[in-house]
Amino acid sequence: MKSKKRCILIRSIKILEYGTTLMKQPLNYFKIKESNSKNQKPALLMISGLKPIDMAGSKMLFEILKSAIDETEEMCILTKCYDIFIFVEMNPDGRLLGNSVYSACGNDLTQITEPSKVLHPEITQFHKVLKEIDLKHKIYILIEFSDCWKSLIN
């Protein structure tokens, strides 16, 4: 039986905060890239969504993070081509409030089409960091592991 070839690249995995929720929970994402790369690569974004109750997306993203830590061959191939951004939890207040799609202000975040900076920081701060990533890296691939695009992409 063949042994799996491990990649020799040393990757940089950072946890970055892009804002806070109404309940002062941090909004974080992971950035995975080759640490020896000086160039900005195109961005590959993976997003869990706004429904904390939908744990399948979060679990898949944690498995992808695990493959980055384990330095799998697949992750090696991806980091040669892309800088990877993973947003595992987009609505931490909803998790604290009982796995709800509702935020601390009482709004169903999956139904917000015109977010307010004050009431919906989960959405407005995500839009801001998405624009920043697109300016620096140019987003080539965006994979969403949930069904709440109405709020996130508008």
One Martini backbone bead per residue (centre of mass of N, CA, C, O) as a GRO file, in nm:
protein
  154
    1MET     BB    1   0.095   0.037   0.023
    2LYS     BB    2   0.066   0.360  -0.018
    3SER     BB    3   0.195   0.647   0.084
    4LYS     BB    4   0.136   0.952   0.176
    5LYS     BB    5   0.212   1.250   0.054
    6ARG     BB    6   0.375   1.516   0.182
    7CYS     BB    7   0.392   1.836   0.228
    8ILE     BB    8   0.651   2.096   0.244
    9LEU     BB    9   0.489   2.320   0.311
   10ILE     BB   10   0.462   2.622   0.482
   11ARG     BB   11   0.195   2.734   0.658
   12SER     BB   12  -0.034   2.998   0.705
   13ILE     BB   13  -0.240   3.037   1.005
   14LYS     BB   14  -0.500   3.271   1.056
   15ILE     BB   15  -0.668   3.471   1.297
   16LEU     BB   16  -0.929   3.702   1.212
   17GLU     BB   17  -1.071   4.012   1.290
   18TYR     BB   18  -1.380   4.198   1.162
   19GLY     BB   19  -1.554   4.209   1.438
   20THR     BB   20  -1.874   4.269   1.604
   21THR     BB   21  -2.137   4.213   1.789
   22LEU     BB   22  -2.389   4.307   1.995
   23MET     BB   23  -2.257   4.086   2.214
   24LYS     BB   24  -1.937   4.105   2.167
   25GLN     BB   25  -1.868   3.909   1.946
   26PRO     BB   26  -1.649   3.770   1.751
   27LEU     BB   27  -1.544   3.814   1.410
   28ASN     BB   28  -1.411   3.542   1.228
   29TYR     BB   29  -1.119   3.432   1.036
   30PHE     BB   30  -0.942   3.233   0.808
   31LYS     BB   31  -0.597   3.224   0.694
   32ILE     BB   32  -0.454   3.056   0.409
   33LYS     BB   33  -0.099   3.020   0.336
   34GLU     BB   34   0.189   3.064   0.205
   35SER     BB   35   0.464   3.176   0.379
   36ASN     BB   36   0.672   3.218   0.119
   37SER     BB   37   0.472   3.408  -0.010
   38LYS     BB   38   0.465   3.735  -0.167
   39ASN     BB   39   0.215   3.696  -0.324
   40GLN     BB   40  -0.092   3.767  -0.435
   41LYS     BB   41  -0.362   3.566  -0.439
   42PRO     BB   42  -0.622   3.433  -0.511
   43ALA     BB   43  -0.945   3.385  -0.385
   44LEU     BB   44  -1.075   3.147  -0.142
   45LEU     BB   45  -1.405   3.107  -0.032
   46MET     BB   46  -1.548   3.000   0.290
   47ILE     BB   47  -1.894   2.960   0.398
   48SER     BB   48  -2.137   2.891   0.643
   49GLY     BB   49  -2.327   3.114   0.765
   50LEU     BB   50  -2.625   3.219   0.969
   51LYS     BB   51  -2.686   2.918   1.073
   52PRO     BB   52  -2.615   2.753   1.361
   53ILE     BB   53  -2.790   2.488   1.315
   54ASP     BB   54  -2.598   2.445   1.062
   55MET     BB   55  -2.342   2.221   1.118
   56ALA     BB   56  -2.233   2.105   0.851
   57GLY     BB   57  -2.070   2.348   0.749
   58SER     BB   58  -1.880   2.374   0.992
   59LYS     BB   59  -1.765   2.087   0.982
   60MET     BB   60  -1.642   2.106   0.701
   61LEU     BB   61  -1.453   2.346   0.766
   62PHE     BB   62  -1.294   2.201   0.992
   63GLU     BB   63  -1.181   1.983   0.801
   64ILE     BB   64  -1.026   2.178   0.623
   65LEU     BB   65  -0.848   2.288   0.848
   66LYS     BB   66  -0.724   2.016   0.921
   67SER     BB   67  -0.586   1.978   0.639
   68ALA     BB   68  -0.395   2.217   0.683
   69ILE     BB   69  -0.253   2.112   0.937
   70ASP     BB   70  -0.183   1.820   0.800
   71GLU     BB   71  -0.082   1.861   0.507
   72THR     BB   72  -0.227   1.796   0.255
   73GLU     BB   73  -0.222   1.756  -0.080
   74GLU     BB   74  -0.476   1.925  -0.140
   75MET     BB   75  -0.384   2.178   0.017
   76CYS     BB   76  -0.132   2.228  -0.143
   77ILE     BB   77  -0.267   2.289  -0.411
   78LEU     BB   78  -0.441   2.526  -0.315
   79THR     BB   79  -0.197   2.710  -0.196
   80LYS     BB   80  -0.060   2.750  -0.477
   81CYS     BB   81  -0.326   2.915  -0.598
   82TYR     BB   82  -0.438   3.014  -0.304
   83ASP     BB   83  -0.600   3.217  -0.088
   84ILE     BB   84  -0.758   3.125   0.217
   85PHE     BB   85  -1.102   3.179   0.329
   86ILE     BB   86  -1.260   3.119   0.656
   87PHE     BB   87  -1.611   3.117   0.753
   88VAL     BB   88  -1.757   2.957   1.019
   89GLU     BB   89  -1.895   3.204   1.200
   90MET     BB   90  -2.160   3.452   1.148
   91ASN     BB   91  -2.363   3.385   1.427
   92PRO     BB   92  -2.292   3.388   1.752
   93ASP     BB   93  -2.554   3.492   1.882
   94GLY     BB   94  -2.739   3.260   1.787
   95ARG     BB   95  -2.595   3.045   1.953
   96LEU     BB   96  -2.641   3.183   2.234
   97LEU     BB   97  -2.971   3.187   2.167
   98GLY     BB   98  -3.022   2.880   2.044
   99ASN     BB   99  -2.975   2.830   1.739
  100SER     BB  100  -3.032   3.097   1.570
  101VAL     BB  101  -3.118   3.325   1.306
  102TYR     BB  102  -3.112   3.523   1.525
  103SER     BB  103  -3.030   3.807   1.659
  104ALA     BB  104  -3.004   4.033   1.917
  105CYS     BB  105  -3.232   4.220   1.763
  106GLY     BB  106  -3.452   3.996   1.631
  107ASN     BB  107  -3.338   3.916   1.351
  108ASP     BB  108  -3.354   3.755   1.051
  109LEU     BB  109  -3.064   3.727   0.873
  110THR     BB  110  -3.181   3.572   0.609
  111GLN     BB  111  -3.390   3.843   0.544
  112ILE     BB  112  -3.181   4.060   0.494
  113THR     BB  113  -3.145   4.331   0.243
  114GLU     BB  114  -3.097   4.600   0.446
  115PRO     BB  115  -2.845   4.660   0.627
  116SER     BB  116  -2.745   4.759   0.948
  117LYS     BB  117  -2.480   4.869   1.127
  118VAL     BB  118  -2.621   4.845   1.409
  119LEU     BB  119  -2.813   4.570   1.379
  120HIS     BB  120  -2.606   4.417   1.135
  121PRO     BB  121  -2.285   4.345   1.172
  122GLU     BB  122  -2.255   4.064   1.039
  123ILE     BB  123  -2.308   4.181   0.750
  124THR     BB  124  -2.152   4.454   0.716
  125GLN     BB  125  -1.868   4.338   0.796
  126PHE     BB  126  -1.859   4.129   0.576
  127HIS     BB  127  -1.875   4.318   0.334
  128LYS     BB  128  -1.614   4.469   0.400
  129VAL     BB  129  -1.414   4.224   0.395
  130LEU     BB  130  -1.485   4.132   0.109
  131LYS     BB  131  -1.381   4.387  -0.035
  132GLU     BB  132  -1.089   4.369   0.070
  133ILE     BB  133  -1.022   4.095  -0.052
  134ASP     BB  134  -1.088   4.169  -0.347
  135LEU     BB  135  -0.874   4.397  -0.374
  136LYS     BB  136  -0.617   4.217  -0.297
  137HIS     BB  137  -0.705   3.920  -0.459
  138LYS     BB  138  -0.942   3.829  -0.597
  139ILE     BB  139  -1.228   3.665  -0.632
  140TYR     BB  140  -1.277   3.333  -0.765
  141ILE     BB  141  -1.392   3.165  -0.511
  142LEU     BB  142  -1.724   3.074  -0.376
  143ILE     BB  143  -1.821   2.891  -0.084
  144GLU     BB  144  -2.138   2.773   0.032
  145PHE     BB  145  -2.268   2.600   0.347
  146SER     BB  146  -2.562   2.719   0.279
  147ASP     BB  147  -2.896   2.924   0.261
  148CYS     BB  148  -2.804   3.266   0.309
  149TRP     BB  149  -2.756   3.478   0.060
  150LYS     BB  150  -2.939   3.723   0.070
  151SER     BB  151  -2.760   3.879   0.289
  152LEU     BB  152  -2.451   3.841   0.197
  153ILE     BB  153  -2.459   3.945  -0.124
  154ASN     BB  154  -2.628   4.219  -0.148
   0.00000   0.00000   0.00000
